[in-house]
Amino acid sequence: MTDRLIIFDTTLRDGEQSPGASMTKEEKLRIAKQLERLRVDVIEAGFPAASNGDFEAVRAIAGAIKDSTVAGLCRANDRDISRGVEALRGAKRWRIHTFIATSPLHMEKKLRMTPEQVLEQAKLAVRFARQHCDDVEFSPEDGSRSEIDFLCRVLEAVIAEGARTINIADTVGYAVPQQYGEFIRTLRERIPNSDRAVWSVHCHNDLGMAVANSLAGVKVGGARQVECTINGLGERAGNTSLEEVVMAVKTRKDFFGLETRIDTTQIVPASRLVSQITGFVVQPNKAVVGANAFAHASGIHQDGVLKARQTYEIMTAEDVGWSANKIVLGKLSGRNAFKQRLKELGIELDSEEAVNVAFQKFKDLADKKSEIFDEDLHALVSDEAVSSAPEHWKLVTMHQASGMGERPHAEVVLAEGGAERRTAADGDGPVDATFKAIERVAKSGTELLLYSVNAVTHGTESQGEVTVRLAKAGRIVNGVGADTDIIVASAKAYINALNKLHGSERLHPQTSQPTP
Ligand code: KIV
Ligand code: ZN
């Protein structure tokens, strides 16, 4: 007997809470469309009450997605839920996901509420949400550290109010697999109306057990929804990784007896897109989506794989979409072919002018490198000159000179609100000189936390993709830039990060404080 496991993706909400992973509306839309191609059941598009920007992003995703349910996170109060309803109501299928903390520690220290007050607020929130929406999910935050008797009372009450999904959050990644699975099984056994809800798992990876805990919640606890993110993106050590859960259930169907709706060949494209947009690089030995996940380096393994693949391979690279990395366009491709491929990738530029700018950039790129891959197109449209996101700084042009035994020198022209500013600096290396030149004008007072370079595709003609992480007054942002010249890519990434720092503040759903 197989039954279905619901895949609830929260890359755009819990994943985005990771410091530096904030995304623009356009970026979120591109990821949402890839998640739809991946055939996830539910896309948690954001936290509409966080800011106007988040609200607009959730509304845009709700309007664009047809094949997945679109969910929005709301604290357990009428204001958040009304905001969620407003953002989501244009969707074909939508869900309100409301939550409140139920552990003694969170109730006393964070909420400063008694258990009875929390119980009442949870009931009122679900009742209010159900007046507007049939599909309501309730999460007891820090559920895995909550007292079971109290949790049973809360969950029974919210199911009676109409919550259709109950999601047991392991908010701080404290659970261990057997115990978490049994905890969910006990809740389901003890709560009289438990069969009126789908049970869900939501695990954080602080002890490296998020995937194991989620799978135990499914196998031992009987959960039928897993909340997860692409590449395990998320605060601190991240969330349960979607690709690992999906491939575990598929590869070990003999053990789990479950099926998902996921088109697994879209996993690698989704992973690359999320990494490219957020600047969170995937470690080479990461299961399923790491560059080495299917590389059989040792002689013994290669010999075995050549004789019979199954000797060392339990799934194939093609199964998870490694072959989707193909040449799509070249120097001779015309505007229509270019537009068509963008459409297939779910990339919608909001004006003909933006298409023209992107097409010109594509032509320039095709002059530099003969083969253009999907990853190149994603990098190209992420570029600040194509995106419609508001920009304080723009890179107009730059030049740098360096050589053995010479002090590197960079000259940069930046535009600030239309006015061009010319600047120059020396540095310890060409990247250092470029950043110093930009800072002479920008005077941002930021601290550089991370600088990393990756190849977008393979070969030395690949575009270099640079991530720059900057911090200022407790806020952290990632900037990403791509170019065949990695110094230019570095300047773009730095400017992208500066522009993000100009963005407005947003609320963190769980701490109710501005996000770092
Ligand atoms: O980790 C958590 O507790 C959450 C809830 C809001 C579901 O993300
Ligand atoms: Zn979470």
XYZ file of C-alpha atoms and ligand atoms in Angstrom:
525
model
C 0.000 0.000 0.000
C 1.442 3.397 -0.923
C 0.044 6.668 0.207
C 0.990 10.208 -0.542
C 3.457 12.421 1.251
C 2.710 16.128 0.910
C 5.773 18.260 0.189
C 5.491 21.745 1.680
C 8.331 23.986 0.587
C 9.264 26.916 2.820
C 12.390 28.159 1.007
C 10.721 31.525 0.419
C 9.693 31.950 4.059
C 11.771 29.975 6.580
C 14.677 29.738 4.111
C 14.590 33.465 3.560
C 14.855 34.059 7.319
C 18.490 32.997 7.035
C 20.566 36.187 7.513
C 21.627 37.413 4.086
C 19.154 35.251 2.138
C 16.535 37.945 1.601
C 15.200 38.065 -1.946
C 13.443 40.585 -4.126
C 9.893 40.043 -5.381
C 11.181 39.112 -8.846
C 13.638 36.610 -7.401
C 10.927 35.029 -5.260
C 8.653 34.731 -8.271
C 11.347 32.935 -10.246
C 11.906 30.495 -7.405
C 8.152 29.983 -6.931
C 7.779 29.075 -10.610
C 10.629 26.599 -10.351
C 8.962 25.093 -7.260
C 5.785 24.722 -9.297
C 7.747 22.931 -12.034
C 9.185 20.740 -9.298
C 5.546 19.994 -8.430
C 5.695 20.769 -4.729
C 2.247 20.548 -3.171
C 2.488 23.715 -1.084
C 4.699 26.778 -1.555
C 4.998 28.905 1.574
C 5.509 32.208 -0.199
C 6.368 34.387 2.796
C 5.197 36.224 5.867
C 2.837 38.916 4.513
C 2.842 41.004 7.699
C 6.647 41.339 7.660
C 6.721 44.379 5.362
C 4.969 45.840 2.333
C 7.610 44.193 0.150
C 6.847 40.756 1.602
C 3.125 41.343 1.215
C 3.561 42.264 -2.470
C 5.783 39.254 -3.102
C 3.218 36.867 -1.592
C 0.457 38.522 -3.612
C 2.455 38.230 -6.849
C 3.183 34.535 -6.209
C -0.468 33.896 -5.339
C -1.437 35.401 -8.698
C 1.137 33.492 -10.718
C 1.048 29.939 -9.335
C -1.663 27.599 -10.593
C -0.496 24.103 -9.788
C 0.594 24.337 -6.127
C -1.210 25.644 -3.061
C 0.255 28.997 -1.957
C 0.589 29.509 1.800
C 1.395 32.549 3.929
C 2.661 32.534 7.509
C 0.751 34.592 10.074
C 1.213 34.984 13.806
C -1.900 33.975 15.729
C -3.622 37.349 15.629
C -6.368 38.923 13.497
C -4.124 41.590 11.979
C -1.549 39.132 10.613
C -4.245 36.763 9.395
C -6.196 39.559 7.653
C -2.988 40.642 5.935
C -2.369 37.030 4.888
C -5.901 36.693 3.509
C -5.511 39.915 1.521
C -2.210 38.768 0.009
C -3.364 35.242 -0.815
C -6.983 35.510 -1.890
C -6.088 35.848 -5.607
C -4.550 32.357 -5.637
C -6.211 29.347 -7.207
C -5.568 27.387 -3.991
C -4.303 29.001 -0.818
C -3.592 28.284 2.800
C -3.283 30.340 5.975
C -0.522 28.996 8.202
C -0.841 30.369 11.706
C 1.353 29.638 14.711
C 1.966 30.362 18.378
C 4.594 29.018 20.763
C 3.491 26.314 23.183
C 6.648 25.353 25.112
C 6.896 26.527 28.754
C 10.072 28.464 27.940
C 8.626 30.339 24.962
C 5.280 31.034 26.630
C 6.848 32.428 29.784
C 9.937 34.224 28.466
C 9.012 35.220 24.928
C 5.248 35.630 24.870
C 4.833 36.404 28.578
C 1.508 34.596 28.423
C -0.030 31.880 30.550
C -0.787 28.500 28.935
C -4.534 29.293 29.164
C -4.014 32.552 27.263
C -2.009 30.752 24.573
C -4.725 28.103 24.239
C -7.378 30.796 23.847
C -5.353 32.784 21.315
C -4.650 29.663 19.229
C -8.364 28.839 19.107
C -9.384 32.399 18.203
C -6.743 32.607 15.481
C -7.821 29.370 13.796
C -11.507 30.329 14.135
C -10.816 33.718 12.525
C -8.688 32.186 9.747
C -11.399 29.617 8.975
C -13.923 32.428 8.444
C -11.873 33.411 5.386
C -10.174 30.259 4.215
C -10.937 26.521 4.155
C -7.335 25.450 4.249
C -5.825 26.400 7.624
C -2.625 25.000 9.096
C -1.676 25.427 12.734
C 1.852 25.111 14.141
C 2.734 24.938 17.811
C 6.088 26.732 17.723
C 8.778 24.917 19.738
C 6.263 22.058 19.706
C 8.897 19.382 20.276
C 9.820 20.984 23.641
C 6.200 21.455 24.729
C 4.501 19.512 27.518
C 2.490 16.760 25.906
C -0.671 17.162 28.030
C -0.901 20.854 27.246
C -0.078 20.293 23.574
C -2.868 17.701 23.331
C -5.359 20.271 24.651
C -4.208 22.972 22.228
C -4.189 20.689 19.191
C -7.541 19.108 19.948
C -9.018 22.614 20.288
C -7.574 23.966 17.033
C -8.649 20.876 15.103
C -12.156 21.402 16.508
C -11.953 25.004 15.230
C -11.170 23.691 11.756
C -7.373 23.450 11.392
C -6.771 20.890 8.650
C -3.013 20.498 9.068
C -1.121 20.242 12.345
C 2.581 20.926 12.050
C 4.837 19.909 14.930
C 7.721 22.385 14.833
C 11.134 21.402 16.112
C 12.023 25.068 16.102
C 15.513 24.850 17.569
C 16.558 21.462 16.148
C 16.497 19.802 19.570
C 14.671 16.601 18.664
C 16.186 13.185 18.019
C 14.548 10.874 15.483
C 13.021 8.082 17.595
C 11.753 10.453 20.271
C 10.298 12.944 17.764
C 8.559 10.178 15.812
C 7.087 8.707 18.997
C 6.044 12.162 20.204
C 3.949 12.636 17.058
C 2.550 9.113 17.264
C 1.493 9.722 20.894
C -0.166 13.015 20.001
C -2.107 11.323 17.209
C -3.141 8.472 19.499
C -4.203 10.684 22.408
C -6.042 13.457 20.573
C -9.598 12.224 19.882
C -10.118 14.236 16.675
C -6.557 13.747 15.339
C -7.808 11.922 12.241
C -9.484 15.127 11.045
C -6.076 16.695 10.323
C -3.012 15.921 8.233
C 0.030 15.726 10.512
C 3.133 17.540 9.445
C 6.795 17.776 10.449
C 8.937 20.908 10.483
C 12.515 20.379 11.636
C 15.575 22.561 11.994
C 19.058 21.210 11.535
C 20.980 22.475 14.564
C 22.210 18.984 15.478
C 22.355 17.836 11.855
C 19.252 15.664 12.267
C 16.527 17.633 10.473
C 16.102 15.113 7.646
C 16.358 12.113 9.997
C 13.836 13.680 12.380
C 11.430 14.479 9.548
C 11.617 10.934 8.210
C 11.069 9.512 11.710
C 8.058 11.802 12.054
C 6.750 10.222 8.865
C 7.654 6.592 9.529
C 7.150 6.354 13.280
C 4.714 9.223 13.838
C 2.544 8.812 10.757
C 3.022 12.385 9.519
C 1.977 12.894 5.906
C 3.393 16.352 5.238
C 7.058 17.370 5.379
C 8.067 21.013 5.542
C 11.425 21.587 3.916
C 13.593 23.923 1.864
C 15.731 23.646 -1.242
C 19.366 22.955 -0.275
C 18.216 22.898 3.376
C 18.364 26.711 3.329
C 17.337 28.296 6.616
C 18.358 30.118 9.749
C 21.414 28.867 11.657
C 22.100 25.297 10.423
C 19.060 25.403 8.138
C 15.896 23.362 7.634
C 15.099 19.887 6.414
C 16.407 19.595 2.884
C 13.692 18.906 0.307
C 15.932 16.996 -2.074
C 17.139 14.609 0.638
C 13.649 13.815 1.915
C 12.211 13.345 -1.563
C 15.040 11.124 -2.769
C 15.051 9.098 0.467
C 11.341 8.369 0.103
C 11.717 7.565 -3.594
C 14.870 5.449 -3.304
C 13.616 3.592 -0.203
C 10.024 3.149 -1.288
C 10.375 -0.432 -0.049
C 10.724 0.989 3.483
C 8.513 4.085 3.479
C 5.772 2.876 1.155
C 5.065 6.470 0.158
C 4.896 8.530 -2.979
C 5.358 12.221 -3.662
C 4.185 14.269 -6.616
C 7.678 15.713 -7.141
C 9.277 15.758 -10.594
C 12.722 14.817 -9.344
C 14.427 15.905 -12.580
C 13.706 19.482 -11.499
C 15.658 19.123 -8.245
C 19.093 20.194 -9.481
C 17.746 23.167 -11.474
C 15.872 24.263 -8.313
C 18.982 23.855 -6.196
C 21.117 25.891 -8.586
C 18.530 28.635 -8.886
C 18.191 29.039 -5.119
C 21.941 29.033 -4.667
C 22.421 31.518 -7.482
C 19.798 33.927 -6.180
C 20.663 33.792 -2.476
C 24.426 33.436 -2.820
C 24.359 30.413 -0.468
C 26.774 28.059 -2.139
C 26.064 24.296 -2.057
C 28.903 22.279 -0.524
C 30.418 19.836 -3.071
C 29.701 16.756 -0.942
C 26.077 17.712 -0.182
C 23.738 14.756 -0.745
C 21.845 14.763 -4.054
C 22.704 18.296 -5.217
C 26.424 18.652 -4.359
C 28.802 18.734 -7.336
C 30.438 15.503 -6.120
C 27.233 13.658 -5.260
C 27.499 11.479 -8.361
C 31.262 11.690 -9.015
C 32.936 8.318 -8.634
C 36.532 9.331 -8.133
C 38.164 6.209 -6.776
C 39.340 3.549 -9.219
C 37.452 0.717 -7.483
C 34.192 2.633 -7.612
C 34.642 3.604 -11.265
C 35.299 0.002 -12.171
C 32.180 -1.123 -10.298
C 29.976 1.561 -11.813
C 31.149 0.695 -15.314
C 30.363 -3.030 -14.793
C 26.990 -2.482 -13.163
C 25.803 0.929 -12.121
C 23.905 -0.288 -9.057
C 27.130 -1.495 -7.388
C 27.841 1.999 -6.125
C 24.881 4.086 -7.312
C 21.499 4.007 -5.561
C 19.991 6.704 -7.756
C 21.084 8.262 -11.015
C 22.323 11.746 -11.736
C 19.646 12.009 -14.449
C 16.912 11.164 -11.919
C 17.624 14.345 -10.000
C 18.193 16.541 -13.014
C 21.938 16.783 -13.451
C 21.479 16.328 -17.189
C 19.132 19.318 -17.275
C 22.310 21.394 -17.353
C 22.406 21.634 -21.136
C 23.488 24.050 -23.791
C 20.385 25.982 -24.707
C 21.422 28.908 -26.828
C 24.403 30.206 -28.773
C 25.766 33.174 -30.629
C 23.326 32.803 -33.509
C 20.161 32.438 -31.428
C 17.624 35.157 -32.134
C 15.434 37.270 -29.872
C 12.483 34.890 -30.169
C 14.493 31.817 -29.170
C 15.901 33.808 -26.268
C 12.433 34.953 -25.144
C 11.054 31.431 -25.509
C 13.797 29.942 -23.325
C 13.246 32.599 -20.653
C 9.554 31.699 -20.713
C 10.330 27.988 -20.348
C 12.479 28.845 -17.338
C 9.610 30.826 -15.832
C 11.497 34.096 -16.171
C 9.152 36.956 -16.953
C 10.696 40.342 -17.550
C 8.229 43.061 -16.852
C 8.690 45.180 -19.987
C 9.854 44.929 -23.585
C 12.648 47.267 -22.601
C 13.854 44.800 -19.952
C 13.767 42.029 -22.597
C 15.852 44.224 -24.910
C 18.406 44.922 -22.182
C 18.572 41.210 -21.319
C 18.877 40.210 -24.997
C 21.733 42.657 -25.532
C 23.479 41.212 -22.467
C 22.906 37.730 -23.831
C 24.505 38.724 -27.154
C 27.497 40.234 -25.325
C 27.847 37.060 -23.295
C 27.531 34.825 -26.368
C 30.391 36.799 -27.926
C 32.554 35.902 -24.956
C 31.492 32.276 -24.492
C 30.096 30.144 -27.280
C 27.752 27.927 -25.230
C 25.029 29.459 -23.110
C 23.430 27.302 -20.405
C 20.248 27.783 -18.387
C 22.424 28.821 -15.447
C 23.902 31.597 -17.581
C 20.423 32.876 -18.355
C 19.458 32.895 -14.688
C 22.662 34.752 -13.837
C 22.014 37.189 -16.640
C 18.515 38.147 -15.548
C 19.642 38.416 -11.934
C 21.920 41.162 -13.141
C 21.008 44.528 -11.737
C 20.592 46.229 -15.134
C 17.740 43.847 -16.050
C 15.982 43.583 -12.726
C 13.292 46.116 -11.868
C 14.256 46.136 -8.182
C 14.987 49.664 -6.967
C 18.668 50.457 -7.039
C 20.528 53.168 -5.288
C 23.880 52.434 -6.946
C 24.552 51.265 -10.501
C 27.854 50.137 -11.974
C 28.402 52.177 -15.148
C 31.874 51.009 -16.083
C 35.126 49.924 -14.510
C 38.717 49.243 -15.302
C 41.450 47.682 -13.267
C 45.110 46.932 -13.803
C 47.329 44.503 -11.970
C 50.419 42.492 -12.702
C 53.188 40.659 -10.939
C 55.110 43.053 -8.749
C 52.671 45.931 -9.413
C 50.234 47.465 -6.962
C 46.707 46.716 -8.290
C 44.700 49.788 -9.258
C 40.950 50.076 -9.991
C 38.866 52.843 -11.546
C 35.121 52.675 -11.214
C 32.238 54.807 -12.481
C 29.092 54.515 -10.383
C 25.715 56.135 -10.907
C 23.840 57.367 -7.869
C 20.322 58.531 -8.692
C 21.349 59.327 -12.287
C 24.506 61.275 -11.390
C 27.780 59.622 -12.358
C 30.620 59.475 -9.847
C 34.164 58.535 -10.885
C 36.468 56.980 -8.307
C 39.781 55.121 -8.087
C 41.843 53.250 -5.498
C 44.809 50.931 -5.055
C 44.513 47.684 -3.124
C 46.248 44.482 -2.117
C 44.660 42.697 -5.069
C 42.353 43.699 -7.945
C 39.195 42.834 -5.974
C 40.429 44.744 -2.932
C 41.251 47.774 -5.110
C 37.784 47.619 -6.728
C 35.924 47.406 -3.406
C 38.050 50.255 -1.982
C 37.241 52.408 -5.009
C 33.501 51.740 -4.594
C 33.710 52.511 -0.881
C 35.393 55.879 -1.539
C 32.079 56.990 -3.026
C 29.553 54.802 -1.212
C 31.035 55.300 2.294
C 28.734 52.528 3.462
C 30.464 51.748 6.753
C 29.748 48.046 6.174
C 31.819 45.087 7.248
C 32.705 42.455 4.624
C 31.782 39.066 6.124
C 32.241 36.823 3.123
C 33.638 36.890 -0.391
C 33.355 33.791 -2.570
C 33.679 32.969 -6.262
C 32.078 30.040 -8.077
C 31.886 28.997 -11.687
C 28.296 29.211 -13.027
C 28.936 26.346 -15.458
C 32.077 24.378 -16.246
C 35.246 25.280 -18.133
C 37.435 28.345 -17.935
C 35.102 30.351 -20.155
C 32.351 29.994 -17.545
C 30.921 33.078 -15.921
C 32.260 33.612 -12.432
C 29.559 34.094 -9.848
C 30.594 36.105 -6.836
C 28.839 36.318 -3.474
C 29.581 39.190 -1.135
C 28.102 39.237 2.370
C 28.011 42.624 4.105
C 26.934 43.549 7.619
C 25.865 46.910 8.946
C 24.227 47.749 12.273
C 23.131 44.159 12.846
C 21.734 43.682 9.318
C 23.312 41.125 6.999
C 22.820 40.984 3.239
C 24.209 38.867 0.422
C 25.001 40.406 -2.944
C 25.473 38.269 -6.045
C 27.044 39.199 -9.383
C 28.044 37.206 -12.452
C 30.339 37.972 -15.368
C 32.991 36.231 -17.433
C 35.388 38.722 -15.786
C 35.428 37.883 -12.090
C 36.558 41.353 -11.042
C 33.508 42.832 -12.781
C 31.381 40.092 -11.145
C 32.877 41.106 -7.788
C 31.981 44.768 -8.304
C 28.431 43.812 -9.307
C 28.060 41.612 -6.221
C 29.343 44.341 -3.922
C 26.966 46.909 -5.405
C 24.073 44.433 -5.281
C 24.710 43.997 -1.538
C 24.891 47.780 -0.990
C 21.564 48.186 -2.788
C 19.953 45.514 -0.625
C 21.081 47.390 2.476
C 19.058 50.321 1.177
C 15.915 48.132 1.247
C 13.365 48.626 3.999
C 13.293 46.683 7.251
C 11.163 43.582 7.721
C 9.824 41.800 10.762
C 11.003 38.366 11.775
C 7.834 36.267 12.351
C 9.080 34.405 15.395
C 10.960 37.128 17.273
C 8.770 40.007 16.012
C 12.021 42.024 15.721
C 13.477 43.559 12.531
C 15.326 40.820 10.609
C 19.121 40.931 10.692
O 10.517 26.744 13.213
C 9.379 27.134 13.480
O 8.894 27.027 14.594
C 8.624 27.777 12.423
C 7.172 27.941 12.661
C 6.740 29.336 12.420
C 6.403 26.933 11.869
O 9.153 28.086 11.389
Zn 11.069 26.990 11.148
